[in-house]
XYZ file of C-alpha atoms in Angstrom:
727
model
C 39.020 150.342 184.347
C 38.387 153.789 186.003
C 34.377 153.449 184.641
C 34.368 149.442 185.923
C 35.620 150.688 189.365
C 32.984 153.343 189.331
C 30.485 151.032 188.011
C 31.094 148.712 191.219
C 31.041 151.272 193.803
C 27.779 152.738 192.935
C 26.553 148.966 192.918
C 27.918 148.638 196.735
C 26.904 152.328 197.643
C 22.926 151.281 196.744
C 23.547 147.220 198.022
C 24.693 149.013 201.370
C 21.499 151.721 201.054
C 19.429 148.713 200.400
C 21.188 146.571 204.020
C 20.146 150.056 205.459
C 16.445 149.405 204.475
C 17.322 145.943 205.785
C 18.391 147.243 209.309
C 15.215 149.930 209.030
C 12.668 147.469 208.750
C 13.897 145.247 211.257
C 14.204 148.028 213.841
C 10.645 148.993 212.476
C 9.231 145.404 213.723
C 11.606 145.506 216.787
C 9.916 148.828 217.962
C 6.518 147.385 217.355
C 7.420 144.652 220.004
C 8.100 147.236 222.171
C 5.313 150.009 221.705
C 2.767 147.220 220.395
C 1.933 144.271 220.578
C 3.365 141.682 217.992
C 1.150 138.941 218.642
C -1.797 141.287 218.976
C -0.829 142.286 215.279
C -0.921 138.380 214.539
C -4.406 137.854 215.843
C -5.628 141.021 213.754
C -3.864 140.330 210.661
C -5.106 136.480 210.665
C -8.669 137.531 211.683
C -8.680 140.782 209.317
C -12.078 141.984 207.444
C -11.444 140.114 204.063
C -13.404 142.828 202.179
C -11.245 145.721 203.720
C -7.942 144.183 202.838
C -8.816 144.046 199.540
C -9.540 147.754 199.379
C -6.575 148.284 200.657
C -4.489 146.569 198.491
C -6.600 148.195 195.663
C -6.642 151.805 197.251
C -2.420 150.688 197.104
C -1.922 149.518 193.413
C -4.283 152.533 192.415
C -1.569 154.937 194.566
C 1.513 153.281 192.709
C 0.029 153.854 189.230
C -1.747 157.751 189.810
C 1.302 158.944 191.434
C 4.006 158.305 188.815
C 1.461 159.559 186.069
C 2.137 163.216 186.264
C 5.793 161.882 185.789
C 5.040 159.983 182.870
C 2.665 162.422 181.283
C 5.475 165.216 181.669
C 7.676 162.830 180.010
C 5.528 163.055 176.901
C 4.851 166.281 177.011
C 8.387 166.790 176.673
C 8.499 164.616 173.791
C 11.529 163.457 174.367
C 13.367 159.967 172.020
C 12.600 157.883 175.495
C 9.894 155.185 174.430
C 6.271 155.220 176.555
C 7.271 151.849 178.006
C 10.978 152.887 179.028
C 9.417 155.645 180.256
C 6.651 154.527 182.835
C 9.219 152.095 183.968
C 11.976 155.088 184.678
C 9.299 156.611 186.525
C 8.394 153.967 188.549
C 11.906 153.836 190.063
C 11.048 156.445 191.817
C 9.814 154.339 194.640
C 12.685 151.958 194.624
C 14.841 155.364 195.181
C 12.531 157.025 197.487
C 13.300 154.077 199.648
C 17.343 153.876 199.592
C 18.005 157.383 199.619
C 16.763 160.437 201.587
C 15.525 161.894 198.630
C 12.383 163.794 198.610
C 9.387 161.865 196.771
C 8.495 163.443 193.251
C 11.474 162.366 191.344
C 14.734 160.843 191.523
C 18.787 161.989 190.480
C 18.888 158.063 189.182
C 16.061 158.565 186.871
C 18.240 161.503 184.782
C 21.213 158.651 184.120
C 18.489 156.456 182.723
C 16.969 159.323 180.819
C 20.634 160.267 179.452
C 21.395 156.977 178.426
C 18.236 156.699 176.149
C 19.222 159.945 174.273
C 17.553 162.374 176.101
C 19.182 166.043 176.390
C 20.752 166.496 179.805
C 18.051 169.696 179.678
C 15.194 168.054 179.141
C 15.947 165.122 181.934
C 15.799 168.486 184.601
C 13.262 169.940 183.242
C 11.067 166.607 183.610
C 12.576 165.909 187.068
C 12.106 169.252 188.256
C 9.433 170.007 186.463
C 7.338 166.646 187.970
C 9.630 167.489 191.736
C 7.196 170.880 191.434
C 4.030 169.501 190.450
C 4.264 167.042 193.605
C 5.443 169.945 195.866
C 2.729 172.223 195.338
C 0.315 169.640 195.377
C 1.660 168.315 198.989
C 2.008 172.015 200.103
C -1.545 173.416 199.104
C -3.025 169.216 201.068
C -1.129 169.555 204.090
C -2.043 173.166 204.402
C -5.590 172.378 204.553
C -4.568 169.097 206.742
C -3.167 171.645 209.612
C -6.222 173.803 208.443
C -8.567 170.946 209.329
C -7.051 169.485 212.347
C -6.005 172.557 214.485
C -9.893 174.055 214.049
C -11.709 170.085 215.105
C -9.073 168.223 216.639
C -6.303 171.117 218.199
C -5.357 168.900 220.985
C -3.764 166.218 218.379
C -1.030 169.114 217.275
C -0.548 170.130 221.233
C 2.932 169.663 222.275
C 4.072 168.324 217.895
C 3.633 172.165 216.869
C 6.865 172.910 216.960
C 8.342 170.283 215.231
C 4.920 170.011 212.215
C 5.986 173.563 212.009
C 9.273 173.493 211.228
C 8.024 170.595 208.603
C 5.963 172.640 206.959
C 8.491 175.562 207.031
C 11.016 173.250 205.168
C 8.398 172.252 202.190
C 7.328 175.385 201.480
C 10.612 176.944 201.530
C 11.828 174.014 198.916
C 8.960 175.487 197.084
C 9.702 178.972 196.904
C 13.151 177.750 196.188
C 12.557 175.769 192.892
C 9.824 178.865 191.984
C 12.230 181.249 192.384
C 15.112 178.806 190.205
C 11.997 178.747 187.603
C 10.865 182.256 186.976
C 13.669 184.594 188.740
C 16.481 185.591 185.972
C 18.551 187.067 189.081
C 18.382 184.228 191.127
C 20.893 181.937 189.240
C 23.212 184.356 189.600
C 22.575 184.297 192.968
C 22.890 180.893 193.943
C 26.407 180.988 191.437
C 27.427 184.167 193.287
C 26.957 181.110 196.560
C 28.062 178.433 195.150
C 31.768 180.665 194.475
C 31.451 181.034 198.351
C 31.241 177.798 199.377
C 33.680 177.091 196.667
C 36.226 178.627 199.365
C 36.088 175.938 201.800
C 39.380 174.120 199.756
C 38.229 170.351 199.987
C 35.134 171.723 197.852
C 37.101 174.355 195.951
C 37.665 172.286 192.338
C 34.208 170.180 192.226
C 31.707 173.715 193.417
C 33.431 175.869 191.117
C 32.787 173.763 188.220
C 29.059 173.465 188.708
C 29.249 177.609 190.192
C 30.814 178.191 186.668
C 28.092 176.364 184.417
C 25.305 177.209 186.730
C 23.728 180.295 184.536
C 23.288 178.196 181.043
C 21.773 175.268 183.725
C 19.187 177.536 185.165
C 18.599 179.206 181.642
C 17.858 175.977 179.981
C 15.585 174.779 182.550
C 13.947 178.141 182.389
C 13.462 177.637 179.352
C 11.959 174.478 178.872
C 9.858 174.615 181.967
C 8.541 177.919 180.926
C 7.263 176.736 178.069
C 5.036 173.521 180.125
C 3.570 176.278 181.906
C 2.020 177.687 179.610
C -0.141 174.962 178.859
C -2.638 175.143 181.667
C -4.843 172.637 180.869
C -1.733 170.630 180.739
C -1.142 171.649 184.290
C -4.710 171.134 185.794
C -4.580 167.681 184.726
C -1.203 166.209 186.246
C -2.156 168.080 189.519
C -5.684 166.524 189.745
C -4.231 163.422 188.858
C -1.774 163.689 191.872
C -3.982 165.160 193.963
C -6.275 161.866 193.122
C -3.072 159.753 194.087
C -1.701 161.444 197.228
C -6.013 160.978 198.092
C -6.133 157.502 197.860
C -2.487 157.239 199.681
C -3.423 159.162 202.867
C -6.743 157.435 203.088
C -5.092 153.909 202.857
C -4.037 154.015 207.171
C -8.368 154.475 207.360
C -8.949 151.628 205.472
C -6.014 149.980 206.981
C -7.456 150.211 210.388
C -10.915 149.049 209.343
C -9.154 145.591 207.819
C -8.018 145.533 211.492
C -11.452 145.608 213.028
C -10.050 148.342 214.934
C -12.692 151.067 216.508
C -13.010 153.935 214.008
C -15.808 155.204 212.425
C -16.313 157.167 209.407
C -16.461 160.174 211.506
C -12.534 159.311 211.869
C -11.912 159.345 208.227
C -10.690 162.767 207.042
C -8.764 163.463 210.326
C -7.366 159.891 209.844
C -5.909 161.361 206.246
C -4.849 165.004 207.713
C -2.530 163.006 210.061
C -1.172 160.725 207.804
C -0.636 163.881 205.597
C 0.568 166.134 208.309
C 3.448 162.639 209.329
C 4.327 161.621 205.423
C 4.050 165.438 203.864
C 6.190 167.078 206.547
C 8.381 165.162 208.150
C 9.596 164.051 204.457
C 13.151 165.310 205.784
C 14.631 163.493 208.349
C 17.596 162.724 206.329
C 17.040 158.758 206.344
C 16.470 156.859 203.286
C 12.764 157.019 202.714
C 12.732 158.939 205.419
C 12.089 156.130 207.585
C 12.297 156.883 211.339
C 10.706 160.653 211.080
C 7.361 159.438 209.676
C 6.677 156.286 211.485
C 7.019 158.287 214.845
C 4.738 161.640 214.320
C 2.510 159.100 212.269
C 2.118 157.376 215.777
C 2.331 160.556 218.461
C -0.434 162.103 216.147
C -2.395 158.984 216.021
C -2.655 158.496 219.822
C -4.236 161.779 220.377
C -7.489 160.475 218.889
C -9.939 159.130 221.527
C -10.689 155.979 219.262
C -6.958 154.638 218.829
C -4.244 154.143 221.709
C -0.832 153.707 221.591
C -1.314 149.697 220.466
C -3.912 150.063 217.602
C -1.532 153.428 216.564
C 1.668 151.566 216.131
C -0.356 148.171 214.027
C -1.791 150.834 211.438
C 1.119 152.482 210.919
C 2.726 148.783 210.490
C 0.487 147.829 208.312
C 0.291 150.653 206.750
C 4.414 151.606 206.020
C 4.067 147.647 204.519
C 1.955 148.499 202.191
C 2.360 152.012 201.028
C 6.736 151.836 201.601
C 7.688 148.186 201.391
C 5.309 146.794 198.781
C 6.200 150.139 196.629
C 9.660 149.693 196.876
C 9.451 146.360 195.920
C 7.400 147.749 193.024
C 9.899 150.091 191.470
C 12.447 147.622 192.052
C 10.502 145.335 189.404
C 10.547 148.485 187.527
C 14.155 148.753 187.897
C 14.699 145.432 186.998
C 12.521 144.912 184.048
C 14.137 148.335 182.790
C 17.117 146.643 183.142
C 16.480 143.398 181.527
C 14.777 145.643 178.404
C 18.085 147.432 178.356
C 20.755 144.595 178.560
C 18.554 142.629 175.549
C 18.980 146.042 173.517
C 22.535 146.517 174.249
C 23.388 143.215 173.038
C 21.404 143.738 170.084
C 23.945 146.413 169.483
C 26.679 143.813 170.058
C 25.232 141.799 167.778
C 24.794 145.046 165.173
C 28.694 146.453 165.716
C 29.985 142.883 164.978
C 28.160 142.422 161.422
C 29.026 145.698 160.565
C 32.573 146.106 161.870
C 34.344 146.153 158.591
C 31.409 146.186 156.009
C 32.363 147.573 152.251
C 28.255 148.059 151.435
C 25.308 148.596 153.334
C 21.705 146.323 153.027
C 19.623 149.754 153.126
C 16.375 149.302 153.719
C 14.215 152.248 151.701
C 10.624 152.107 154.018
C 7.341 153.935 151.534
C 3.953 153.519 151.534
C 4.252 152.673 147.874
C 7.562 152.118 145.818
C 5.568 153.108 142.503
C 4.289 156.775 142.265
C 7.122 157.530 144.654
C 10.063 158.863 142.348
C 12.500 160.335 145.923
C 12.206 156.556 146.854
C 12.741 155.507 143.241
C 15.718 157.801 142.775
C 17.576 156.980 145.945
C 16.979 152.954 144.938
C 18.790 153.616 141.725
C 21.823 155.533 142.882
C 22.705 153.619 146.073
C 22.527 150.640 143.408
C 24.318 152.589 140.910
C 27.255 153.176 143.957
C 27.438 149.375 144.971
C 25.170 149.913 147.789
C 22.397 146.593 148.394
C 18.785 149.155 148.693
C 15.509 147.204 149.191
C 12.241 148.234 148.864
C 10.010 148.235 152.127
C 6.633 148.500 151.514
C 2.730 147.332 152.128
C 1.836 148.333 148.620
C 2.524 145.586 145.760
C 2.810 146.611 142.502
C 4.302 145.617 139.397
C 6.692 148.294 139.362
C 8.222 146.862 142.771
C 11.563 145.133 142.645
C 11.534 141.411 142.623
C 13.161 141.575 146.541
C 10.996 143.380 147.845
C 9.812 143.534 151.491
C 6.442 143.312 152.076
C 4.938 144.577 155.177
C 1.162 143.913 156.638
C -1.263 146.691 156.471
C -4.788 146.906 158.149
C -7.633 146.625 155.837
C -9.485 148.631 157.905
C -10.500 152.177 155.488
C -10.727 154.360 158.551
C -7.406 153.412 159.500
C -5.573 153.891 155.787
C -7.197 157.439 156.244
C -5.280 158.567 158.770
C -2.053 156.583 157.701
C -1.927 154.814 160.822
C -0.922 151.568 160.678
C -0.661 150.556 164.609
C -1.035 146.793 164.057
C 1.224 143.932 162.904
C 4.162 145.972 164.573
C 6.143 142.882 165.540
C 5.664 141.226 162.007
C 6.980 143.516 160.049
C 9.692 144.352 162.959
C 10.798 140.443 162.010
C 10.424 141.201 158.228
C 12.482 143.985 158.413
C 15.263 142.763 160.922
C 15.259 138.876 159.502
C 16.873 140.472 156.152
C 19.701 142.145 157.980
C 18.981 145.229 157.464
C 21.693 147.898 158.079
C 20.132 150.917 157.858
C 16.935 151.842 157.475
C 15.073 155.287 155.178
C 11.753 156.263 155.625
C 10.344 157.903 152.511
C 7.244 159.175 152.773
C 6.137 156.376 155.124
C 3.724 158.189 157.321
C 1.421 154.884 157.757
C 4.100 153.611 159.285
C 5.412 156.267 161.602
C 4.339 153.357 165.075
C 6.609 150.862 162.969
C 9.443 153.368 163.166
C 8.981 154.380 166.933
C 8.994 150.499 167.289
C 11.886 149.307 165.657
C 14.151 152.633 167.171
C 12.813 151.081 170.928
C 13.715 147.494 169.719
C 16.893 147.583 167.885
C 19.744 149.177 167.373
C 19.552 150.114 163.067
C 20.003 153.926 162.571
C 16.710 155.469 160.863
C 16.927 158.664 158.902
C 13.510 160.008 157.632
C 12.036 161.931 154.685
C 8.711 163.485 154.266
C 7.899 165.463 152.150
C 4.594 164.792 150.551
C 2.912 164.646 153.926
C 4.759 167.380 155.070
C 3.862 169.841 152.250
C -0.418 168.564 151.986
C -0.702 169.134 156.252
C -2.704 172.047 155.691
C -4.726 170.400 152.829
C -6.548 167.947 155.416
C -9.357 168.131 158.348
C -8.704 168.796 161.535
C -8.384 165.280 162.470
C -6.164 164.013 160.216
C -4.168 166.721 160.425
C -3.492 166.525 164.144
C -3.505 162.706 164.050
C -0.645 162.779 160.886
C 1.253 165.903 162.778
C 1.462 164.184 165.874
C 2.735 161.285 164.545
C 4.970 163.267 161.700
C 6.537 164.775 164.974
C 7.566 161.783 166.614
C 8.979 160.375 163.548
C 11.146 163.040 163.267
C 11.955 162.619 167.019
C 13.203 159.256 167.017
C 14.844 159.180 163.784
C 18.378 160.159 163.758
C 18.806 162.270 160.969
C 15.642 164.176 158.713
C 16.569 164.630 155.538
C 13.754 167.253 153.285
C 14.559 166.368 149.490
C 14.339 170.612 148.639
C 14.458 173.567 149.945
C 10.849 174.023 150.125
C 10.586 170.951 152.490
C 12.977 172.252 154.271
C 11.057 175.471 155.574
C 8.505 173.504 155.881
C 9.984 171.824 158.647
C 11.347 174.945 159.981
C 8.175 176.766 159.956
C 5.801 173.614 161.520
C 5.783 174.067 165.215
C 7.668 171.077 165.976
C 10.317 170.832 169.254
C 13.875 171.564 167.954
C 14.914 167.502 169.019
C 15.824 166.185 165.598
C 18.116 166.623 162.952
C 17.593 168.228 159.882
C 19.992 167.595 157.199
C 21.197 168.827 153.728
C 22.174 165.754 151.626
C 19.277 165.665 149.244
C 19.690 168.912 148.525
C 20.357 169.876 144.730
C 23.306 171.705 143.405
C 20.708 174.333 141.610
C 18.844 175.083 144.655
C 22.295 175.966 146.533
C 23.414 178.796 143.435
C 19.230 179.554 143.998
C 20.666 180.940 147.735
C 22.814 183.304 146.007
C 21.498 186.812 146.085
C 22.894 190.453 143.988
C 21.137 192.494 145.907
C 22.770 194.552 149.042
C 20.736 196.064 152.359
C 22.422 199.292 153.320
C 22.255 199.664 156.739
C 23.266 203.055 159.048
C 25.917 201.050 161.214
C 28.903 203.136 161.008
C 29.270 203.466 164.678
C 30.167 199.416 164.602
C 33.479 198.195 164.104
C 31.784 194.223 163.943
C 28.183 193.334 162.236
C 26.785 189.583 162.985
C 23.427 188.800 161.375
C 20.953 186.476 163.156
C 17.996 184.702 161.189
C 14.809 183.841 163.575
C 12.317 181.613 160.744
C 10.503 180.447 163.523
C 10.549 180.190 167.847
C 11.470 183.644 168.092
C 11.444 185.087 171.381
C 13.515 181.060 172.357
C 15.775 182.410 169.992
C 16.486 185.636 171.226
C 16.265 184.416 174.565
C 19.208 181.331 173.939
C 21.232 183.841 172.283
C 21.225 186.473 174.734
C 21.923 184.519 177.436
C 24.463 183.146 176.147
C 26.601 186.133 175.462
C 24.795 188.158 178.985
C 28.152 187.196 181.002
C 30.727 188.806 177.908
C 28.551 191.824 176.758
C 31.432 193.681 177.204
C 33.654 191.802 174.317
C 30.535 193.052 171.726
C 30.562 196.785 172.831
C 31.587 197.040 169.696
C 29.384 195.266 168.130
C 25.836 195.131 166.349
C 23.776 191.991 166.089
C 20.949 192.255 163.224
C 18.188 189.869 163.957
C 15.867 189.035 161.393
C 12.590 188.181 162.556
C 8.954 188.870 163.261
C 8.947 189.809 166.543
C 8.979 191.634 169.609
C 10.821 191.879 172.542
C 9.115 191.319 176.148
C 9.349 193.782 178.864
C 11.162 192.126 180.712
C 14.190 191.096 177.944
C 14.139 194.989 176.852
C 14.786 196.019 180.817
C 17.160 193.468 180.686
C 18.870 195.004 177.770
C 18.504 198.772 178.938
C 19.945 197.891 181.950
C 22.857 196.349 180.687
C 23.368 198.857 178.090
C 23.063 196.837 175.073
C 19.892 198.110 173.310
C 21.370 199.665 170.594
C 23.749 196.840 169.742
C 20.592 194.953 169.106
C 18.573 195.711 165.813
C 15.363 193.596 164.988
C 13.906 193.776 161.151
C 10.651 192.157 160.239
C 12.012 191.099 156.874
C 12.219 187.356 156.238
C 12.144 188.019 152.355
C 15.101 189.773 151.654
C 16.867 188.452 155.126
C 19.574 187.272 152.658
C 20.234 190.672 151.239
C 21.775 191.719 154.192
C 24.720 189.111 154.145
C 27.006 191.458 152.409
C 27.402 193.434 155.184
C 27.769 191.823 157.978
C 31.058 190.174 158.970
C 29.853 186.213 159.738
C 26.003 184.506 160.232
C 25.475 183.891 163.395
C 22.895 180.705 163.788
C 21.710 180.443 167.473
C 21.918 176.965 169.409
C 18.444 176.653 170.304
C 16.560 174.831 167.678
C 19.430 174.961 165.258
C 19.614 171.785 163.841
C 16.341 172.228 162.872
C 17.072 174.745 160.197
C 19.329 174.586 157.036
C 19.760 179.244 156.456
C 23.250 178.401 157.214
C 23.614 177.603 153.529
C 22.277 180.654 152.440
C 25.705 182.324 154.252
C 27.625 179.945 152.874
C 26.046 180.229 149.072
C 26.757 184.326 149.841
C 30.279 183.998 150.827
C 29.775 184.722 154.677
C 31.818 182.776 157.137
C 29.240 181.073 159.523
C 29.961 180.920 163.393
C 27.939 177.362 163.891
C 26.652 175.390 167.140
C 28.516 172.019 167.839
C 25.299 170.215 167.680
C 24.372 171.058 163.955
C 23.827 168.175 161.470
C 25.743 168.892 158.670
C 27.761 166.853 156.371
C 31.058 165.404 156.947
C 33.152 167.098 154.245
C 31.946 170.563 155.670
C 33.881 169.905 158.545
C 36.729 171.097 156.446
C 35.383 174.341 155.092
C 37.584 177.077 156.331
C 34.545 179.817 156.724
C 32.418 177.576 159.098
C 33.147 178.329 163.216
C 32.087 175.785 165.655
C 31.600 176.893 169.097
C 29.250 176.446 172.365
C 28.111 178.569 174.780
C 29.298 177.116 177.785
C 32.851 176.843 176.092
C 33.987 178.912 173.289
C 31.693 181.125 171.604
C 33.611 184.393 172.379
C 36.555 182.675 170.598
C 34.950 181.166 167.872
C 32.922 184.226 166.850
C 36.614 186.415 166.575
C 38.078 184.485 165.229
C 35.080 184.742 162.002
C 35.908 188.328 162.456
C 39.418 188.330 162.039
C 40.262 185.773 159.709
C 39.436 186.683 156.037
C 37.108 184.951 154.004
C 38.667 181.984 152.154
C 37.479 180.796 148.380
C 37.308 177.462 148.238
C 34.318 175.118 146.385
C 34.484 172.084 149.327
C 30.316 173.463 149.560
C 29.468 174.092 146.537
C 31.628 171.014 144.665
C 29.635 168.600 147.500
C 25.944 169.581 146.075
C 27.699 168.563 142.561
C 28.591 165.347 143.394
C 25.535 162.687 143.236
C 23.330 161.850 145.475
C 23.720 158.262 145.660
C 27.229 159.013 146.942
C 26.170 161.397 149.570
C 23.973 159.403 150.985
C 26.234 156.478 151.355
C 28.690 158.817 153.030
C 25.179 159.506 155.278
C 24.439 156.378 156.052
C 28.553 155.446 156.867
C 28.795 158.485 159.140
C 25.732 156.588 161.550
C 27.223 153.729 160.750
C 30.795 154.837 162.076
C 28.747 156.904 165.013
C 27.998 152.992 166.093
C 31.053 151.823 165.307
C 32.132 154.083 167.717
C 29.868 153.831 170.909
């Protein structure tokens, strides 16, 4: 009931905002009738220069496309679970929400809701939108500075009597950019923001809400900084997105000139640069008027500045403003609204399929499991799964494009391109709709891609349109990537990463494969699960060797192992405990990894007198030898989902402190030696429990790896299906 009430309230709010924009449009027409001449505008429009009118339409469409491309590319760079179609549509909705909210251009808060709905984390969504906004603000500030310089040097009379309001707008823009810069790069700034919020929280009506926001600020900002700074390292990408943004804005600022030409007004090519500069100043610097779409401020300043030109009178200026606004604001709003409606329709179709899927699996006792593979007759993993699942009273189906006598009689065959080049790159981009239909027609409940790199696009396509949970086991290609040439390796590696990110769970079939997944520099947003690891491999993790360290000065000792993403993982861990360092003065954190701390981190540790509590050892080969000397093993939160190293601790009878985000078999929840945490909630509490409680001798984990693979896989599949039932 509460959710329904919120939805109704949001719909009412949106409707009021749309009506308000309509009122502004009517007011705009009224202003044109008062300041200009509607009949004159009508005559000019009827007799418009068709050639220039087509140019205006083409420029408007070009602007609308180019303006959202930076957002689109930044979203792709973040490698989220969201498909490109929805990503493009979500970026396009900005035009609509720019029109009905007072927010500045660049990105909109509503887009976060869409991202969250489609599996993008809050951190990623914040990073995408803020980076997009920074990209816009940076380019807009550079161009507005250039525009002010041009106007002040060559047309100073245009700025006469309007200098104060222009400077205020410029300072507001620059101030916002400066604020975001500090938010992105300053380690101290989050604390400043937090203190400011606590100060505001003293005002009683806002106390509860602002206190909660203030409490979460350091963690939210820390995660945003980590994600954003990773992108800022990609200089070519930043230059590319900046150039795309410049093209979009230059197109936008040139539209009024071509509107004037289309209306047969007396403007020459010499006025082109100056009209662009005027448009830039009006739209960028005046966009801070607290009205939806900044309506009112932009129009007023645009007309004031334009009438200062000798070749443009007030009536012409109003006409140019009205037609320009019609194309760049109201047509853009319609574009954004259309994108929003299409996105809603696509999601409604997917939601309907989810509803039907839930009804189908509601009381299901056996699952129809699709094992997708490039070939079955030479794929031992697929054969083992098929046999074990059949033995466990499930209904497995082999899905492949390779026909062979060894294939089961009920094999579902996919179409594959005959092009040798496509087959060489294992890249079947064709027959996606046909192949999806073949799968859905058999009412498959869950899909498991086993060495099926050729069908990476099919995985993404199914994820985009269907609610079927997807599991991935890609061992052959992950082990052979280094043997390929650079072009083939990059091509397959890119698609493999997309498979991992789009899937629900990744299952390496051996420890060696698990380590390979950890070593590859893929974005750690996928889940590695140990379901397929054997009992022998688990036992091989045991180590009788003990490394003694001179650590008698510390009451507690904890071990962390960073096989990849070294600095990011350390930053995540350090800033996770930074606010509670006094609780760990008697603790030593032993970190196994090959890296050196950056100067800023060293200074922070020394300043907080915590540098002696961190011991970094480059001894990855003997990492498990340190378990005998510590109270517990800590799996840090960043990239924890892509690591199975915690199994080594459990095999060596060491307590484990794991983040809640990690993927693990359900039976592990009963293990008393595993303590789950999140930095924002209960890290201190869980690490304290792990330190104080004795290690319990139990065989839960070892017995799990003794269980037949068919039973383990079935439990995993039912776990994924149960998640769908809950939703």
